[in-house]
Tab-separated table of C-alpha atoms and ligand atoms in Angstrom:
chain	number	residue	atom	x	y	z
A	1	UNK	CA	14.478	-34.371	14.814
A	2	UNK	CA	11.839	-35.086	17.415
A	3	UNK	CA	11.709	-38.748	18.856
A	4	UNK	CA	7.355	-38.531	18.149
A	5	UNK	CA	6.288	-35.611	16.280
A	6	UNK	CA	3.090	-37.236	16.242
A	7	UNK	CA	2.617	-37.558	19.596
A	8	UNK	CA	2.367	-33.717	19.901
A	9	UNK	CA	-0.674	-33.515	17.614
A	10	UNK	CA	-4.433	-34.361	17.726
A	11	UNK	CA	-7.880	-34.039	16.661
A	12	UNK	CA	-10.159	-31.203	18.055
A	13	UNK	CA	-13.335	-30.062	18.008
A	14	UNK	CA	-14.114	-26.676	16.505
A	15	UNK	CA	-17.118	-25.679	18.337
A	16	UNK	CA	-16.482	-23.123	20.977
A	17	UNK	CA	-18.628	-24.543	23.336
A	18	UNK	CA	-17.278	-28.364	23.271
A	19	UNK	CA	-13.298	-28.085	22.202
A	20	UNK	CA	-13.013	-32.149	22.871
A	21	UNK	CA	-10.126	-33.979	22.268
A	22	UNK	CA	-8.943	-37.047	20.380
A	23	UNK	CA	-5.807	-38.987	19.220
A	24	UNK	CA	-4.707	-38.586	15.812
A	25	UNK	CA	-5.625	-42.145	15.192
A	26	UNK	CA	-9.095	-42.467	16.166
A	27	UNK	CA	-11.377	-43.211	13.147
A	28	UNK	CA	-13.228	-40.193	13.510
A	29	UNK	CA	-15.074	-37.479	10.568
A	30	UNK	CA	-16.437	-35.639	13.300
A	31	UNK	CA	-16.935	-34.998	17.190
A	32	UNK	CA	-18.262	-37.941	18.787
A	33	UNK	CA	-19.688	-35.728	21.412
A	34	UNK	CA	-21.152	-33.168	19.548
A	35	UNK	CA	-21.366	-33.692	15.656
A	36	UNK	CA	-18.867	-30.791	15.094
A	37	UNK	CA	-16.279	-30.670	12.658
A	38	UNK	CA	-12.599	-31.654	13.697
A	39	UNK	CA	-9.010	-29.848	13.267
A	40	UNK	CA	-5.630	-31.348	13.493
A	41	UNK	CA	-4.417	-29.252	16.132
A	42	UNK	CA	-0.638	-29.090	17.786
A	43	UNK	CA	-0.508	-29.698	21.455
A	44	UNK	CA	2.223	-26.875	22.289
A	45	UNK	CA	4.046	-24.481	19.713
A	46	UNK	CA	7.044	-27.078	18.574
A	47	UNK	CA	10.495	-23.851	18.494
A	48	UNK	CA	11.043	-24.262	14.916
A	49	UNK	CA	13.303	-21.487	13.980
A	50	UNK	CA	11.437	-19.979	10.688
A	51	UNK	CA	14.678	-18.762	9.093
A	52	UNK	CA	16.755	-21.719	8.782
A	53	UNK	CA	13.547	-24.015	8.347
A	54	UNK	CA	12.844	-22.030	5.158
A	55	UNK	CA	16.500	-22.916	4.092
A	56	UNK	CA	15.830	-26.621	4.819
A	57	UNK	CA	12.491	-26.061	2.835
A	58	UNK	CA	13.839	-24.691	-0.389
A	59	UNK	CA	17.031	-27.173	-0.179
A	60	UNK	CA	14.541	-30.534	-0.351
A	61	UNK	CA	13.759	-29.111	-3.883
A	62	UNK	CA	16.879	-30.316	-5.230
A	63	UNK	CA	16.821	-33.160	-3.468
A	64	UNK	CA	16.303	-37.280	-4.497
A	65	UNK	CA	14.262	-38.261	-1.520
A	66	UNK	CA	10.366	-39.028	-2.696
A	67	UNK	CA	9.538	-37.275	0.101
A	68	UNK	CA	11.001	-33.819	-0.613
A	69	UNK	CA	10.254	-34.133	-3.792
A	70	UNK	CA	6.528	-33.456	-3.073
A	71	UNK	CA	5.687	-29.994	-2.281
A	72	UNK	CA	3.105	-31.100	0.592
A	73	UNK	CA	5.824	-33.350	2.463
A	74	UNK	CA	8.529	-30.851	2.025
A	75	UNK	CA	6.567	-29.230	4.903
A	76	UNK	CA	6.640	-31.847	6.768
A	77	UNK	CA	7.561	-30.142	10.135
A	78	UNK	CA	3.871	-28.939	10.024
A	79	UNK	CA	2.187	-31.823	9.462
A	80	UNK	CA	1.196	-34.826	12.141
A	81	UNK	CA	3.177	-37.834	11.030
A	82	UNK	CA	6.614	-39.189	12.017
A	83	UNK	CA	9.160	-38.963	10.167
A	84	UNK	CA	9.715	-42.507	9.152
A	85	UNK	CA	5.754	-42.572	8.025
A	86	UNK	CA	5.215	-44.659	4.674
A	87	UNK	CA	4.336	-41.500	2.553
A	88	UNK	CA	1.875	-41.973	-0.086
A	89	UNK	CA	2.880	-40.040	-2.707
A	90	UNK	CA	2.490	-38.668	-6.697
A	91	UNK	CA	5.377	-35.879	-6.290
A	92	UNK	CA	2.075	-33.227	-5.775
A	93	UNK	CA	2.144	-29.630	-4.868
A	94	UNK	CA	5.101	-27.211	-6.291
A	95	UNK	CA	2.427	-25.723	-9.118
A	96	UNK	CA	3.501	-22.744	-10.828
A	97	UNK	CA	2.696	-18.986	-9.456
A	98	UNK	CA	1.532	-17.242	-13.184
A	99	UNK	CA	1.681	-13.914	-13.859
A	100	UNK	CA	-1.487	-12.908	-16.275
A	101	UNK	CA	-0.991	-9.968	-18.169
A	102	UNK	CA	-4.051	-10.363	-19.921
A	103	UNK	CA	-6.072	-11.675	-16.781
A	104	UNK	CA	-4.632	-8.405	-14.562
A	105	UNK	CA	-5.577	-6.337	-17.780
A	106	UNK	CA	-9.622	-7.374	-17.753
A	107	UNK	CA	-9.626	-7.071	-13.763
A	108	UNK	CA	-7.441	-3.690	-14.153
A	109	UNK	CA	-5.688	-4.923	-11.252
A	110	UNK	CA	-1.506	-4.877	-11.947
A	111	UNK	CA	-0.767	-6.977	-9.218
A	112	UNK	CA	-2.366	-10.342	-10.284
A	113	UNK	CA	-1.256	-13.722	-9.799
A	114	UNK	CA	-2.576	-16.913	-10.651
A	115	UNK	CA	-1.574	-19.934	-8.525
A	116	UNK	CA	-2.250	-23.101	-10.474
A	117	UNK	CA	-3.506	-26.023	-8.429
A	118	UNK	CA	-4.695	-27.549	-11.958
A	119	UNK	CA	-1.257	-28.915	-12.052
A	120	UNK	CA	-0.795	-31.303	-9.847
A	121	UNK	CA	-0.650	-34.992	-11.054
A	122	UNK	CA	-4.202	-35.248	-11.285
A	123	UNK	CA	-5.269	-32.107	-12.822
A	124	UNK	CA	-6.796	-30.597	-9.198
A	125	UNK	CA	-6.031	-28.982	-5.949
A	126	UNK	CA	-7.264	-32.024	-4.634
A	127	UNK	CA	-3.554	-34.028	-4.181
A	128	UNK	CA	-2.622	-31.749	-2.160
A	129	UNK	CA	-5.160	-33.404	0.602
A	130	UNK	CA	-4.835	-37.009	-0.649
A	131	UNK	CA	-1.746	-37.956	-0.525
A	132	UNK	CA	-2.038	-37.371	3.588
A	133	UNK	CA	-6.136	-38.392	3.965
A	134	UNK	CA	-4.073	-42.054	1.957
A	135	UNK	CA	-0.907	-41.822	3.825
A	136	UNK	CA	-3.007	-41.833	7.075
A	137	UNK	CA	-5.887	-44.212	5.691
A	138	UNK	CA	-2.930	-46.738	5.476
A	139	UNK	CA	-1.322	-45.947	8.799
A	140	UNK	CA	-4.609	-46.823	10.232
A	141	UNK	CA	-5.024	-50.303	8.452
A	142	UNK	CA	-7.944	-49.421	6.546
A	143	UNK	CA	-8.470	-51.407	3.566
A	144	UNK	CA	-10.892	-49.561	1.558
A	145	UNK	CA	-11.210	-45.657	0.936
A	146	UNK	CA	-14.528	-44.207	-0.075
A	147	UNK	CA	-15.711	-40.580	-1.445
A	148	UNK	CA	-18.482	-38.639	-2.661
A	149	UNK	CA	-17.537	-36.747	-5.398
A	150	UNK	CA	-18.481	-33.669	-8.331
A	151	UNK	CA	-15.395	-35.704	-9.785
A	152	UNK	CA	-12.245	-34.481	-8.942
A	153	UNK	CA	-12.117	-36.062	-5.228
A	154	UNK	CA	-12.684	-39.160	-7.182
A	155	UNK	CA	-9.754	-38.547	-9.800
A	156	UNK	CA	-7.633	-37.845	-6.908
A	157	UNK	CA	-8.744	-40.515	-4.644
A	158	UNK	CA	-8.641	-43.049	-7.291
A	159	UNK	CA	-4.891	-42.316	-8.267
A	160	UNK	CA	-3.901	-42.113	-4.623
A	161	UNK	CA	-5.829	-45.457	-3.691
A	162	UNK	CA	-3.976	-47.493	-6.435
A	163	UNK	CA	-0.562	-46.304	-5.664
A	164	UNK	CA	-0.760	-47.359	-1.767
A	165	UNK	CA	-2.961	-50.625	-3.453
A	166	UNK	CA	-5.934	-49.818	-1.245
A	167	UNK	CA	-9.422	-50.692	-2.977
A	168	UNK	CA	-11.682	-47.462	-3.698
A	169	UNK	CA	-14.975	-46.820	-4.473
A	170	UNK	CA	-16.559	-43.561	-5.249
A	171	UNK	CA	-19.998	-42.296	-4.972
A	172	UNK	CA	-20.867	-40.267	-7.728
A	173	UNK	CA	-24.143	-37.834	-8.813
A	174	UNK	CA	-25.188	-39.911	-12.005
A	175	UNK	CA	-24.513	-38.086	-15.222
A	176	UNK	CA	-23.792	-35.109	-13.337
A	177	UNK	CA	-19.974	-35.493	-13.496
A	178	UNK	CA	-17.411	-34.725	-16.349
A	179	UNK	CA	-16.481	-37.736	-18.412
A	180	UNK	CA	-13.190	-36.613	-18.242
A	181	UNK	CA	-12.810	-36.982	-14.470
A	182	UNK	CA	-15.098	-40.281	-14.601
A	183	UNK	CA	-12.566	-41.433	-17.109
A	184	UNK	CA	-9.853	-40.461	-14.487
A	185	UNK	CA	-11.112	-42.769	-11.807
A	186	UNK	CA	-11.813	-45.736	-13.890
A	187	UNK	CA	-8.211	-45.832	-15.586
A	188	UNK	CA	-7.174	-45.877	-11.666
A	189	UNK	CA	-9.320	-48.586	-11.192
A	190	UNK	CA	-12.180	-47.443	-8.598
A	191	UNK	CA	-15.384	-48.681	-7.947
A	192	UNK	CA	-17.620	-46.294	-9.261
A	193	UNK	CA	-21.108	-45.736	-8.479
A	194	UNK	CA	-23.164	-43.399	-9.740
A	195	UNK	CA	-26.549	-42.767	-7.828
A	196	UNK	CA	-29.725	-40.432	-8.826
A	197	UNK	CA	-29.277	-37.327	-6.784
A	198	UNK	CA	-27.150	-34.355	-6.250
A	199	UNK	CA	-23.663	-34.445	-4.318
A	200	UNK	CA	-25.395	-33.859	-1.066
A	201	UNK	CA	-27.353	-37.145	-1.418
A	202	UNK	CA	-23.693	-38.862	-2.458
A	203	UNK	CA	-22.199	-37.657	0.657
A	204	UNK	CA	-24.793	-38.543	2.997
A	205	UNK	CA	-24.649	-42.384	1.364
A	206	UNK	CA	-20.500	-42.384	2.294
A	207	UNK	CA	-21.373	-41.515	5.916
A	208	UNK	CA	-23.418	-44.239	6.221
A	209	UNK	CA	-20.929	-46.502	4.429
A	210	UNK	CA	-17.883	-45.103	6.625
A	211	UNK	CA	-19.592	-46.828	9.264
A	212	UNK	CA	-18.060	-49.704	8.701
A	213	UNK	CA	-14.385	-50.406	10.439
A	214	UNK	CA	-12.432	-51.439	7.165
A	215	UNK	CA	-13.705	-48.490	5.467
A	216	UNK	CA	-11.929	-44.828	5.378
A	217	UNK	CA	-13.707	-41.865	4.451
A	218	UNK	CA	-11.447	-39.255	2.777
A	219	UNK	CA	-13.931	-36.468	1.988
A	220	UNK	CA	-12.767	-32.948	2.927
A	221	UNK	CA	-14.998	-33.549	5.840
A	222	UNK	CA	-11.277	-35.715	7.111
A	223	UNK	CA	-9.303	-33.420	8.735
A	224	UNK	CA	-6.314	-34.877	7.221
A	225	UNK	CA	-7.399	-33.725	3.857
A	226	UNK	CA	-7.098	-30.288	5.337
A	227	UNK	CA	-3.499	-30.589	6.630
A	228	UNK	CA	-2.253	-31.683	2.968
A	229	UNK	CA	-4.171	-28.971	1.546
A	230	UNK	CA	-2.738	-26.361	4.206
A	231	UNK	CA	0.740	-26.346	2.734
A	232	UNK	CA	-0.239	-24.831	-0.312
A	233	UNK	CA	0.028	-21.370	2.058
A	234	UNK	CA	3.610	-22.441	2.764
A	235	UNK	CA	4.541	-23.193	-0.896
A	236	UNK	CA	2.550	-19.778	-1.796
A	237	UNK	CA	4.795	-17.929	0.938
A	238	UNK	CA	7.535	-18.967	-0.406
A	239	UNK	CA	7.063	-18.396	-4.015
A	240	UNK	CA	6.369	-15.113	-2.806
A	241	UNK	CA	9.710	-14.984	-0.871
A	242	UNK	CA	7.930	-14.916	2.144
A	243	UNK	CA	6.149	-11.512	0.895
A	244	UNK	CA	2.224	-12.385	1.682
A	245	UNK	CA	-0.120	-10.945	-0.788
A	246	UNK	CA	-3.035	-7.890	0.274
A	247	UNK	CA	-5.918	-10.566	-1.072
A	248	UNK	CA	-5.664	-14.146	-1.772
A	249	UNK	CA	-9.267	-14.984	-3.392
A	250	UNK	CA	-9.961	-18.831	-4.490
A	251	UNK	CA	-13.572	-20.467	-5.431
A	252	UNK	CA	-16.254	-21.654	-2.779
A	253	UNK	CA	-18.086	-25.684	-3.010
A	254	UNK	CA	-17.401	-27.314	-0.485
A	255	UNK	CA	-15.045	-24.763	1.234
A	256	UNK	CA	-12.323	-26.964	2.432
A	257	UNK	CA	-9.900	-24.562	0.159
A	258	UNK	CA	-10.517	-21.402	2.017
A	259	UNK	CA	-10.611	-23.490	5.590
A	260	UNK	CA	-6.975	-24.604	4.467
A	261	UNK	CA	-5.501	-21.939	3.287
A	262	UNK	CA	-6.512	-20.541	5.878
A	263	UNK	CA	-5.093	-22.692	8.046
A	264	UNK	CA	-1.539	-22.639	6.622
A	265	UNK	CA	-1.595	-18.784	7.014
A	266	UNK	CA	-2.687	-18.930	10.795
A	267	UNK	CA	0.306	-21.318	11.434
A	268	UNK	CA	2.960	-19.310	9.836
A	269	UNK	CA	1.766	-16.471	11.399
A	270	UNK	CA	1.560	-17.655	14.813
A	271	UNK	CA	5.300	-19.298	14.381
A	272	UNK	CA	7.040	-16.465	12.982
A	273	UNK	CA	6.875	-16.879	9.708
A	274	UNK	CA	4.816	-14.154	8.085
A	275	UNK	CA	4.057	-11.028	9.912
A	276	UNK	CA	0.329	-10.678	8.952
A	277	UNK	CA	-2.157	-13.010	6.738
A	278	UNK	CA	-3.826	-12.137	3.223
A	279	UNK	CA	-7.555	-11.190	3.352
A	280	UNK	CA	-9.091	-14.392	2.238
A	281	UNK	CA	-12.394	-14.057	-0.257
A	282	UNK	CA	-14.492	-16.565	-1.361
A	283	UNK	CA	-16.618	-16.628	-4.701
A	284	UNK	CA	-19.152	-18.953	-5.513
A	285	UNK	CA	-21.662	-19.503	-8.422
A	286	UNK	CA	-24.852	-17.493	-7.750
A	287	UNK	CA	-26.559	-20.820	-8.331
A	288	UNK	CA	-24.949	-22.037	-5.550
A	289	UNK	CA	-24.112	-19.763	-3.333
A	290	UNK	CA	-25.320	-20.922	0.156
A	291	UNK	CA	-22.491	-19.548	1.922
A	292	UNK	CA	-22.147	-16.356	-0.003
A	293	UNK	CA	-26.108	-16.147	1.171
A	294	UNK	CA	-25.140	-16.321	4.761
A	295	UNK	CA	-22.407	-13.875	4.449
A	296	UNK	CA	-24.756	-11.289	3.445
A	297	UNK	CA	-27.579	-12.289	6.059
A	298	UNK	CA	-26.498	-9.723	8.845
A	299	UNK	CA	-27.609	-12.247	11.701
A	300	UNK	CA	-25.319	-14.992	10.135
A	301	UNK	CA	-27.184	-17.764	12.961
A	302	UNK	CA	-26.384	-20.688	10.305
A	303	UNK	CA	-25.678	-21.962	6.724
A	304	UNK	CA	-29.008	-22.614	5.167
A	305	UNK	CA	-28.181	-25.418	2.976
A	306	UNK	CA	-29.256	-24.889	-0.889
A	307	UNK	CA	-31.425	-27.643	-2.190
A	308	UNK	CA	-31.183	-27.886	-5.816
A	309	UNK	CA	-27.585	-25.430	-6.747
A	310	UNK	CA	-27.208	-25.351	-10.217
A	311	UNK	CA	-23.847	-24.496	-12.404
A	312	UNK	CA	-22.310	-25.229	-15.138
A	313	UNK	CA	-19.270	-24.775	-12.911
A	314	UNK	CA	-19.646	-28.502	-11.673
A	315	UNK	CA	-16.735	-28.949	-9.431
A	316	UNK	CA	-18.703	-26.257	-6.665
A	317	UNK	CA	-22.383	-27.359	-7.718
A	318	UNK	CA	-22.593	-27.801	-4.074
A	319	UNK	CA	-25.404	-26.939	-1.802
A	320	UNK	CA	-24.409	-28.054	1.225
A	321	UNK	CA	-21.111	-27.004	2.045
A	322	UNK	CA	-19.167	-29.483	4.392
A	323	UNK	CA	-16.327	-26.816	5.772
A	324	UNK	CA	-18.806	-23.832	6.103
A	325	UNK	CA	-17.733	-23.411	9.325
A	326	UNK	CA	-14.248	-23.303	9.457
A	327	UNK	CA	-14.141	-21.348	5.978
A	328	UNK	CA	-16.163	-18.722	8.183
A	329	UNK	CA	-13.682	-18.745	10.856
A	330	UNK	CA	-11.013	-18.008	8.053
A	331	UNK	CA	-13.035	-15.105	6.016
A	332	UNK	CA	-14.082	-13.632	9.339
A	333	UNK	CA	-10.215	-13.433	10.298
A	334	UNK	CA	-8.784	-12.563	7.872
A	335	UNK	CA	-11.466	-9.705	6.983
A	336	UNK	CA	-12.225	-10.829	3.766
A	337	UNK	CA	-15.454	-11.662	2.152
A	338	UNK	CA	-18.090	-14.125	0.227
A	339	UNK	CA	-19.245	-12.656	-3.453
A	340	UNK	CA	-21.321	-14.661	-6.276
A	341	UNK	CA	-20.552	-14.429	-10.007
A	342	UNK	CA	-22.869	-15.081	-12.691
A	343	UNK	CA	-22.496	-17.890	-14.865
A	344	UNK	CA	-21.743	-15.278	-17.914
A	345	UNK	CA	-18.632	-13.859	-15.573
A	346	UNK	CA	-17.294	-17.168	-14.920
A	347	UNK	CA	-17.523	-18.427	-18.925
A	348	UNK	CA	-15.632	-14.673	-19.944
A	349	UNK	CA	-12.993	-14.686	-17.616
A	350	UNK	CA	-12.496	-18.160	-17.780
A	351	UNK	CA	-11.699	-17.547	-22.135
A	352	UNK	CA	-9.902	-14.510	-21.053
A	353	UNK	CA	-7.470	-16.664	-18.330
A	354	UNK	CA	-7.190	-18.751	-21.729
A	355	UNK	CA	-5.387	-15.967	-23.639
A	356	UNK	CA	-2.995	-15.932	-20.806
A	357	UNK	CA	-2.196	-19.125	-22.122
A	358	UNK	CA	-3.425	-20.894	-18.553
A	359	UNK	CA	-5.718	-23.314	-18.930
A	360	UNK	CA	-8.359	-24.060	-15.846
A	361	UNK	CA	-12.107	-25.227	-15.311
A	362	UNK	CA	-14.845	-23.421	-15.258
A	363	UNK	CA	-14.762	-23.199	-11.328
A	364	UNK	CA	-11.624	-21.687	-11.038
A	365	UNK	CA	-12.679	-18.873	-13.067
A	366	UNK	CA	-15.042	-17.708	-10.531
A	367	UNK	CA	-11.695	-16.185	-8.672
A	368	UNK	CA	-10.943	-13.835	-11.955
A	369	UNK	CA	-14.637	-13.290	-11.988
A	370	UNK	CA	-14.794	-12.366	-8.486
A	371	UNK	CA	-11.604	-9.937	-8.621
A	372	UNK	CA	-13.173	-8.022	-11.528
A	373	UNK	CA	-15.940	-7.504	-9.569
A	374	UNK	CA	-13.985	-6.269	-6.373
A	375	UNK	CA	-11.825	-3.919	-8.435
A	376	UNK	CA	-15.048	-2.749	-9.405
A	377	UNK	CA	-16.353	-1.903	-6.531
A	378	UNK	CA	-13.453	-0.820	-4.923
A	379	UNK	CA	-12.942	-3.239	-2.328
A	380	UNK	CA	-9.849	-4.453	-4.125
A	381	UNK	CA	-8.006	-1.558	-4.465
A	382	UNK	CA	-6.226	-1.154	-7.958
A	383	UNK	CA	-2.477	-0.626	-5.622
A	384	UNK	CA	-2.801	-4.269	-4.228
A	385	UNK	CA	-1.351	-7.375	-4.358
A	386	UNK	CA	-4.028	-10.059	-5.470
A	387	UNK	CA	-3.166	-13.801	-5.856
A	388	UNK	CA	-6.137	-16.243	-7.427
A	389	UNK	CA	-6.489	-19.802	-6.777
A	390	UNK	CA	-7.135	-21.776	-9.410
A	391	UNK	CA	-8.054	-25.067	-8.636
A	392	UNK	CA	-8.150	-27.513	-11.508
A	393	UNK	CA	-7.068	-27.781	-15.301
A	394	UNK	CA	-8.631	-26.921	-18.452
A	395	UNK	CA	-8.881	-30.381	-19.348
A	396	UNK	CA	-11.180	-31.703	-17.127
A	397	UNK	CA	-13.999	-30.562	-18.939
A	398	UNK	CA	-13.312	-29.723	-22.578
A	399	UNK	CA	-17.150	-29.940	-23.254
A	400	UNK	CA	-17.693	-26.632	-21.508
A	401	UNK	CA	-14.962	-25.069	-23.388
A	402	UNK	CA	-15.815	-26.216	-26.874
A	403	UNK	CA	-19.600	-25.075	-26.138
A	404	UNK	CA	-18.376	-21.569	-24.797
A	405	UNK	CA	-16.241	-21.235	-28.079
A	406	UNK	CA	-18.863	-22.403	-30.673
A	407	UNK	CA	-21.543	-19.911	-29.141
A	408	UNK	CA	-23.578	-23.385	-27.596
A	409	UNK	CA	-23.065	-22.835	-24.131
A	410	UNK	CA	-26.347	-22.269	-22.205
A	411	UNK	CA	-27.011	-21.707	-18.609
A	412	UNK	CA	-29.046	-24.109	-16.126
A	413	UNK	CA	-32.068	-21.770	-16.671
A	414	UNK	CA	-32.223	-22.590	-20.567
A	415	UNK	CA	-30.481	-19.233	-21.217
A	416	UNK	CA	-27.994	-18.791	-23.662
A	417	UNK	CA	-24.511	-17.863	-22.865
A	418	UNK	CA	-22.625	-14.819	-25.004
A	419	UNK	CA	-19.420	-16.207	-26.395
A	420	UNK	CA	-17.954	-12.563	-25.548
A	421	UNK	CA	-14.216	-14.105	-26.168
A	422	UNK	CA	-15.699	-16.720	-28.378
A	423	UNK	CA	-12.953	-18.517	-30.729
A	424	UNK	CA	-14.309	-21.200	-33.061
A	425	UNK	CA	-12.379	-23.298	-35.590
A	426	UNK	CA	-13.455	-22.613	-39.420
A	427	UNK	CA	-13.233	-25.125	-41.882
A	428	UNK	CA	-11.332	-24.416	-44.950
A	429	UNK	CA	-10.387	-26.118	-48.308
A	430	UNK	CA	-6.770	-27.482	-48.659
A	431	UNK	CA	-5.918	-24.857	-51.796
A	432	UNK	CA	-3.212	-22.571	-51.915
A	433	UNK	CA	-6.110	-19.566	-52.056
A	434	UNK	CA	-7.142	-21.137	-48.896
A	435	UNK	CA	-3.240	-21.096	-47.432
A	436	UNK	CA	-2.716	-17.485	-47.878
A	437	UNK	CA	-6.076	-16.319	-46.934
A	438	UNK	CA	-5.375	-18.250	-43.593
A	439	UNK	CA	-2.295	-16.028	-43.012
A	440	UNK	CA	-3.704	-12.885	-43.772
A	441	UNK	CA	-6.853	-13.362	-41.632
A	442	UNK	CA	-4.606	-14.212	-38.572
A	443	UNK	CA	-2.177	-10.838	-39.305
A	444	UNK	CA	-5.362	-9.031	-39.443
A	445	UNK	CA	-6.075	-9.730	-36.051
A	446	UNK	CA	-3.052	-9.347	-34.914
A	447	UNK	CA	-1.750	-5.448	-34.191
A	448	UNK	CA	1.393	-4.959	-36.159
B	1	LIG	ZN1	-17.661	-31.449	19.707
């Protein structure tokens, strides 16, 4: 092992024209210089010989150590700690790789996977980021971490936060967020506070916060979050036994998913790894679909932020995307591209990734959406390989999924959504009549 593996990383400035440097442990969210956001970047390309490293990788599976145990650490040749760094840890990452029969079927796309980030510990892709935006928040002393959050940074956060016993608080859009991630952070034991305006407004009160030395923000704006995230590629590549996909399509808020994966890809790429990356699409909520918008602007000069996005998809109601740029840099390299589905396509494929027997939000459903759409269209041709992201569980917000189900659900507009896949529970007397006409109805709609 290397003496400082640290010592070979730090932070860097993404835009072209400024590049500056700075150590992995100044408190920084972005350039000093120039406002830009920052990557963790490594100095010189460390020889790590891909084929035995992916023996060491799959080994620490079976192994006792806390740190192998989590599926971001286990990669922890790629990321910019040492190697006797205090991990903070809830045994995250190694989420299943689904097939989706039914999911594949309504796409008419074969070769569909579903890679579900809904199972880590906290029901979101979010761990994946936290427990190294924590791990680092500790190295650096800090004694409180803050967040804005559409709820699941804060569920995250707030589990992270108690386990390395820093004090949290979390900025939240009042009455915007599910009570089932609110409910998250407060058995966690965060500060919340919930303020009257969007996400956007929440973030911009954490910045101002963040200015204070004791505090740590952990947004995705922190690089760090980004390196956690990251290794989902690796853990991907190997499920896939090192076979990459044609497409890899996940859902666009904030974009720090597509910057990461993204990210992971380059690096395995450029160390020998995997000889080419999957074309990486991004589909957001056509009620919020500011990047999507400057995808299809043919000038794409900037990201013109959207004021008032409105989903019922409420882990992307986002209107000012933090990681627009480096999600960009990803789509643009990889030659993939940014697509909107209604709110109609995300409630029917989200029931129809239901019958699959995978349960996810209503966000993540934007990726089966999406796919259907490409098939359609032909830009996803029906021969390829196709893995979608989704990014958190069906649990954190039963209230959509009851709605869609009992034919209540209604759009942001006042429009009613068509329970297309709709499922709702029928109440029945406790008599034997009752009993058997229970069993026939359910052979009925079953084929024999
Ligand atoms: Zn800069």
């Amino acid at each position: 092992m290397i003496e400082s593996k640290q010592s070979l990383f730090v932070q860097r400035c993404i835009a072209p024209e400024c590049r500056a440097e700075y150590g992995l442990d100044d408190r920084l969210y972005v350039c000093s210089r120039c406002g830009g956001l920052l990557d963790i970047e490594r100095l010189e390309d460390v020889a790590v010989e891909a084929a035995s490293l992916r023996d060491v990788w799959l080994k620490r599976r079976s192994s006792a150590d806390a740190r192998d145990r989590s599926g971001v650490w286990r990669f922890r040749e790629f990321l910019p700690f040492d190697d006797d760094t205090a991990v903070v840890s809830l045994e995250e990452g190694n989420t299943p790789l689904y097939d989706a029969p039914r999911s594949a079927d309504y796409c008419r796309l074969p070769q569909l996977r579903l890679k579900h980030q809904g199972c880590n510990p906290t029901g979101s892709f979010k761990d994946t980021g936290m427990t190294v935006a924590v791990t680092q928040a500790r190295k650096l002393g800090a004694r409180i971490v803050v967040c804005a959050s559409t709820g699941n940074t804060a569920a995250s956060l707030a589990a992270y936060a108690a386990r390395a016993d820093l004090l949290c608080t979390i900025i939240v859009p009042g009455g915007q967020v599910s009570p089932a991630k609110l409910a998250q952070a407060l058995d966690y034991g965060a500060k919340v506070r919930e303020i009257d305006g969007n996400f956007d407004a929440c973030m911009n009160a954490v910045r101002e916060l963040s200015e204070d030395d004791s505090v740590y923000l952990v947004n995705s704006i922190n690089p760090f979050r980004i390196e956690g995230q990251k290794t989902v590629a690796f853990e991907l590549a190997e499920q896939l036994a090192w076979q990459i996909p044609d497409h890899l399509v996940v859902p666009g808020g904030n974009l720090g998913n597509s910057s990461a994966f993204g990210k992971g890809f380059r690096e395995l790429l450029r160390s020998g790894f995997i000889e080419r990356q999957p074309k990486i699409t991004v589909v957001q909520a056509a009620g919020a679909a500011p990047f999507a918008r400057f995808y299809a602007d043919a000038s794409r000069s900037t990201l013109i932020n959207e004021e008032h996005p409105k989903t019922l998809a409420s882990a992307i109601k986002i209107g000012a995307p933090v990681s627009w740029q480096k999600a960009w840099r990803v789509v643009s390299e990889t030659g993939g591209s940014v697509i909107t589905v209604t709110e109609q396509e995300i409630a029917d494929a989200k029931a129809v990734i239901g019958r699959d027997g995978i349960g996810c939000e209503p966000a993540s459903a934007t990726t089966v959406a999406g796919i259907r759409k490409l098939v359609e269209e032909d830009v996803i041709k029906e021969t390829e390989s196709v893995i979608a992201v989704l990014t958190g569980h069906l649990l954190k917000d039963t209230d959509y999924v009851m709605k869609y189900h009992n034919q209540e659900l209604v759009r942001p507009d006042g429009e009613r959504i068509v329970s297309t896949f709709g499922n709702s529970p029928v109440r029945v007397s406790a008599s034997r009549t009752a009993i058997d006409e229970i069993v026939g109805a359910a052979l009925r709609g079953r084929p024999s």
